[in-house]
C-alpha cells in the first residue's frame, strides 16, 4: 500500500477514486536502490548539470564523504551494474543522493533509511531529510518509528488502504 501511494503520485498506477493534481517537479528515491554502470558522480547527477556547491552539499547530507574518500578514484570511481561492488548502505545513500540532487518541489522517499545502520539513519534523517530538504514537500515511507514525532502528518496503511491518519 505504501509504495502504491507513490506509484499513484508518479502516475504509474491508476487512481481508484478521487482526483490527483501534482503541481511542481517530483523527485523519487525508490525502495530498491537502482544504480547503473558508471561513476558514482554520474549515478548521482543522472544527466543533470554539475553544480559543485549543490553536489558537495548533497554528498555531505547523504553521509557519503567518508565513502568517497575510501574509493580509489573518489566520486569518479566506476561502479558496476547494480552497484554490486558497494555495500547495501552505500547503494541506498547514492540512490538517495540522486533523488536529492535533482531540484524538485516534492521528494518521494521510499524507505531510504532501511539499508543503513541506526547512526547513519539518524544522520540522514537530520541532515538530509529534515535540514537539506527542509523547505520542500517530503513524503517519507519508513518503518523507523523513532522519526514519527518529527512528521507533520502520519498515514498508516493496511492492505492498501489508509487505516489511520493524524
mmCIF file of C-alpha atoms in Angstrom:
data_model
loop_
_atom_site.group_PDB
_atom_site.id
_atom_site.type_symbol
_atom_site.label_atom_id
_atom_site.label_comp_id
_atom_site.label_asym_id
_atom_site.label_seq_id
_atom_site.Cartn_x
_atom_site.Cartn_y
_atom_site.Cartn_z
ATOM 1 C CA UNK A 1 0.000 0.000 0.000
ATOM 2 C CA UNK A 2 2.735 2.469 0.890
ATOM 3 C CA UNK A 3 4.703 2.094 -2.332
ATOM 4 C CA UNK A 4 1.408 2.077 -4.245
ATOM 5 C CA UNK A 5 0.756 5.599 -2.947
ATOM 6 C CA UNK A 6 3.994 6.714 -4.593
ATOM 7 C CA UNK A 7 3.090 4.852 -7.779
ATOM 8 C CA UNK A 8 -0.208 6.759 -7.912
ATOM 9 C CA UNK A 9 1.601 10.079 -7.395
ATOM 10 C CA UNK A 10 4.067 9.094 -10.138
ATOM 11 C CA UNK A 11 1.123 8.117 -12.379
ATOM 12 C CA UNK A 12 2.357 4.534 -12.570
ATOM 13 C CA UNK A 13 -0.935 3.258 -11.085
ATOM 14 C CA UNK A 14 -4.464 4.496 -11.793
ATOM 15 C CA UNK A 15 -6.467 6.229 -9.062
ATOM 16 C CA UNK A 16 -9.368 4.107 -7.799
ATOM 17 C CA UNK A 17 -11.416 7.177 -6.841
ATOM 18 C CA UNK A 18 -10.999 10.931 -6.472
ATOM 19 C CA UNK A 19 -8.573 13.262 -8.194
ATOM 20 C CA UNK A 20 -4.840 13.850 -8.047
ATOM 21 C CA UNK A 21 -3.261 17.102 -9.171
ATOM 22 C CA UNK A 22 0.504 17.359 -8.742
ATOM 23 C CA UNK A 23 1.912 20.845 -9.114
ATOM 24 C CA UNK A 24 5.657 21.089 -9.361
ATOM 25 C CA UNK A 25 8.608 18.851 -10.062
ATOM 26 C CA UNK A 26 8.768 15.434 -8.343
ATOM 27 C CA UNK A 27 11.911 13.512 -7.405
ATOM 28 C CA UNK A 28 11.746 9.879 -6.296
ATOM 29 C CA UNK A 29 14.104 7.640 -4.335
ATOM 30 C CA UNK A 30 12.849 4.095 -4.816
ATOM 31 C CA UNK A 31 12.996 1.461 -2.100
ATOM 32 C CA UNK A 32 15.279 -0.819 -4.097
ATOM 33 C CA UNK A 33 18.378 1.241 -4.998
ATOM 34 C CA UNK A 34 18.867 1.445 -8.739
ATOM 35 C CA UNK A 35 22.389 2.102 -9.987
ATOM 36 C CA UNK A 36 23.939 1.855 -13.430
ATOM 37 C CA UNK A 37 27.459 1.067 -14.655
ATOM 38 C CA UNK A 38 29.098 4.492 -14.481
ATOM 39 C CA UNK A 39 30.925 6.629 -11.925
ATOM 40 C CA UNK A 40 29.433 7.446 -8.539
ATOM 41 C CA UNK A 41 29.129 11.075 -9.698
ATOM 42 C CA UNK A 42 27.293 10.088 -12.886
ATOM 43 C CA UNK A 43 24.892 7.966 -10.820
ATOM 44 C CA UNK A 44 24.129 10.978 -8.614
ATOM 45 C CA UNK A 45 23.896 13.593 -11.383
ATOM 46 C CA UNK A 46 21.827 11.283 -13.602
ATOM 47 C CA UNK A 47 22.198 13.618 -16.575
ATOM 48 C CA UNK A 48 21.717 16.874 -14.653
ATOM 49 C CA UNK A 49 24.371 19.591 -14.892
ATOM 50 C CA UNK A 50 27.134 19.520 -12.296
ATOM 51 C CA UNK A 51 26.707 22.242 -9.668
ATOM 52 C CA UNK A 52 29.721 21.910 -7.383
ATOM 53 C CA UNK A 53 28.142 23.698 -4.405
ATOM 54 C CA UNK A 54 24.929 21.665 -4.547
ATOM 55 C CA UNK A 55 26.812 18.441 -5.236
ATOM 56 C CA UNK A 56 29.082 18.855 -2.208
ATOM 57 C CA UNK A 57 26.083 19.720 -0.007
ATOM 58 C CA UNK A 58 24.246 16.592 -1.202
ATOM 59 C CA UNK A 59 27.311 14.395 -0.607
ATOM 60 C CA UNK A 60 27.517 15.738 2.949
ATOM 61 C CA UNK A 61 23.764 15.476 3.603
ATOM 62 C CA UNK A 62 23.700 11.878 2.342
ATOM 63 C CA UNK A 63 26.678 10.839 4.505
ATOM 64 C CA UNK A 64 28.842 9.902 1.510
ATOM 65 C CA UNK A 65 32.034 11.903 2.174
ATOM 66 C CA UNK A 66 33.897 9.153 4.058
ATOM 67 C CA UNK A 67 32.849 6.556 1.461
ATOM 68 C CA UNK A 68 34.122 8.673 -1.418
ATOM 69 C CA UNK A 69 37.409 9.203 0.414
ATOM 70 C CA UNK A 70 37.869 5.406 0.562
ATOM 71 C CA UNK A 71 37.100 4.787 -3.130
ATOM 72 C CA UNK A 72 40.221 4.578 -5.335
ATOM 73 C CA UNK A 73 39.093 7.445 -7.600
ATOM 74 C CA UNK A 74 36.675 9.196 -5.237
ATOM 75 C CA UNK A 75 33.367 10.006 -6.901
ATOM 76 C CA UNK A 76 34.870 9.157 -10.294
ATOM 77 C CA UNK A 77 35.150 5.504 -9.262
ATOM 78 C CA UNK A 78 33.173 3.314 -11.645
ATOM 79 C CA UNK A 79 30.547 1.173 -10.005
ATOM 80 C CA UNK A 80 29.382 -1.942 -11.775
ATOM 81 C CA UNK A 81 25.888 -2.671 -12.987
ATOM 82 C CA UNK A 82 23.501 -2.609 -9.994
ATOM 83 C CA UNK A 83 26.351 -1.393 -7.759
ATOM 84 C CA UNK A 84 27.370 -4.925 -6.782
ATOM 85 C CA UNK A 85 30.782 -3.710 -5.589
ATOM 86 C CA UNK A 86 29.113 -1.454 -2.983
ATOM 87 C CA UNK A 87 27.515 -2.226 0.364
ATOM 88 C CA UNK A 88 23.733 -2.021 0.673
ATOM 89 C CA UNK A 89 24.082 1.179 2.687
ATOM 90 C CA UNK A 90 26.304 2.783 0.047
ATOM 91 C CA UNK A 91 23.859 1.860 -2.713
ATOM 92 C CA UNK A 92 20.957 3.294 -0.671
ATOM 93 C CA UNK A 93 22.803 6.561 0.022
ATOM 94 C CA UNK A 94 23.834 7.042 -3.627
ATOM 95 C CA UNK A 95 20.234 6.342 -4.646
ATOM 96 C CA UNK A 96 19.046 8.942 -2.103
ATOM 97 C CA UNK A 97 21.709 11.423 -3.250
ATOM 98 C CA UNK A 98 20.447 11.136 -6.849
ATOM 99 C CA UNK A 99 16.896 11.980 -5.769
ATOM 100 C CA UNK A 100 18.051 14.811 -3.518
ATOM 101 C CA UNK A 101 20.445 16.316 -6.090
ATOM 102 C CA UNK A 102 17.570 16.789 -8.501
ATOM 103 C CA UNK A 103 15.942 20.169 -7.979
ATOM 104 C CA UNK A 104 12.315 19.389 -7.226
ATOM 105 C CA UNK A 105 9.350 20.668 -5.269
ATOM 106 C CA UNK A 106 8.242 17.273 -3.963
ATOM 107 C CA UNK A 107 10.524 14.463 -2.785
ATOM 108 C CA UNK A 108 9.150 10.927 -2.542
ATOM 109 C CA UNK A 109 11.446 8.890 -0.307
ATOM 110 C CA UNK A 110 10.584 5.191 -0.209
ATOM 111 C CA UNK A 111 12.225 3.771 2.917
ATOM 112 C CA UNK A 112 15.717 5.249 2.341
ATOM 113 C CA UNK A 113 16.731 4.535 5.949
ATOM 114 C CA UNK A 114 16.153 0.765 5.927
ATOM 115 C CA UNK A 115 19.535 -0.259 4.469
ATOM 116 C CA UNK A 116 21.683 1.822 6.838
ATOM 117 C CA UNK A 117 22.581 1.398 10.485
ATOM 118 C CA UNK A 118 20.884 3.410 13.232
ATOM 119 C CA UNK A 119 23.619 6.058 13.466
ATOM 120 C CA UNK A 120 23.716 6.716 9.712
ATOM 121 C CA UNK A 121 19.903 6.623 9.564
ATOM 122 C CA UNK A 122 19.711 9.333 12.221
ATOM 123 C CA UNK A 123 22.283 11.410 10.333
ATOM 124 C CA UNK A 124 20.396 11.011 7.028
ATOM 125 C CA UNK A 125 17.098 11.921 8.658
ATOM 126 C CA UNK A 126 18.511 15.022 10.362
ATOM 127 C CA UNK A 127 20.976 16.288 7.736
ATOM 128 C CA UNK A 128 19.237 15.304 4.521
ATOM 129 C CA UNK A 129 15.512 14.881 5.071
ATOM 130 C CA UNK A 130 14.993 17.487 7.805
ATOM 131 C CA UNK A 131 17.674 20.101 7.045
ATOM 132 C CA UNK A 132 18.657 19.887 3.356
ATOM 133 C CA UNK A 133 15.103 19.242 2.142
ATOM 134 C CA UNK A 134 13.515 21.210 4.972
ATOM 135 C CA UNK A 135 11.747 23.770 2.792
ATOM 136 C CA UNK A 136 10.401 21.165 0.336
ATOM 137 C CA UNK A 137 7.456 18.785 0.424
ATOM 138 C CA UNK A 138 8.797 15.443 1.611
ATOM 139 C CA UNK A 139 6.815 12.235 1.708
ATOM 140 C CA UNK A 140 8.750 9.598 3.601
ATOM 141 C CA UNK A 141 7.861 5.933 3.791
ATOM 142 C CA UNK A 142 9.587 4.368 6.777
ATOM 143 C CA UNK A 143 9.330 1.604 9.328
ATOM 144 C CA UNK A 144 11.611 3.620 11.632
ATOM 145 C CA UNK A 145 9.069 4.664 14.242
ATOM 146 C CA UNK A 146 11.511 6.942 16.088
ATOM 147 C CA UNK A 147 11.092 9.555 13.325
ATOM 148 C CA UNK A 148 7.292 9.773 13.513
ATOM 149 C CA UNK A 149 7.353 12.534 16.125
ATOM 150 C CA UNK A 150 9.073 14.779 13.558
ATOM 151 C CA UNK A 151 6.383 14.286 10.897
ATOM 152 C CA UNK A 152 3.754 16.907 10.099
ATOM 153 C CA UNK A 153 1.271 14.221 9.087
ATOM 154 C CA UNK A 154 1.272 10.449 9.532
ATOM 155 C CA UNK A 155 -0.688 7.938 7.468
ATOM 156 C CA UNK A 156 -0.950 4.279 8.475
ATOM 157 C CA UNK A 157 -1.731 1.778 5.724
ATOM 158 C CA UNK A 158 -3.109 -1.731 5.915
ATOM 159 C CA UNK A 159 -3.981 -3.861 2.892
ATOM 160 C CA UNK A 160 -3.537 -0.895 0.558
ATOM 161 C CA UNK A 161 -5.881 1.415 2.434
ATOM 162 C CA UNK A 162 -5.274 4.248 4.887
ATOM 163 C CA UNK A 163 -6.422 2.952 8.274
ATOM 164 C CA UNK A 164 -5.325 5.892 10.409
ATOM 165 C CA UNK A 165 -4.037 9.410 9.935
ATOM 166 C CA UNK A 166 -3.083 12.251 12.175
#
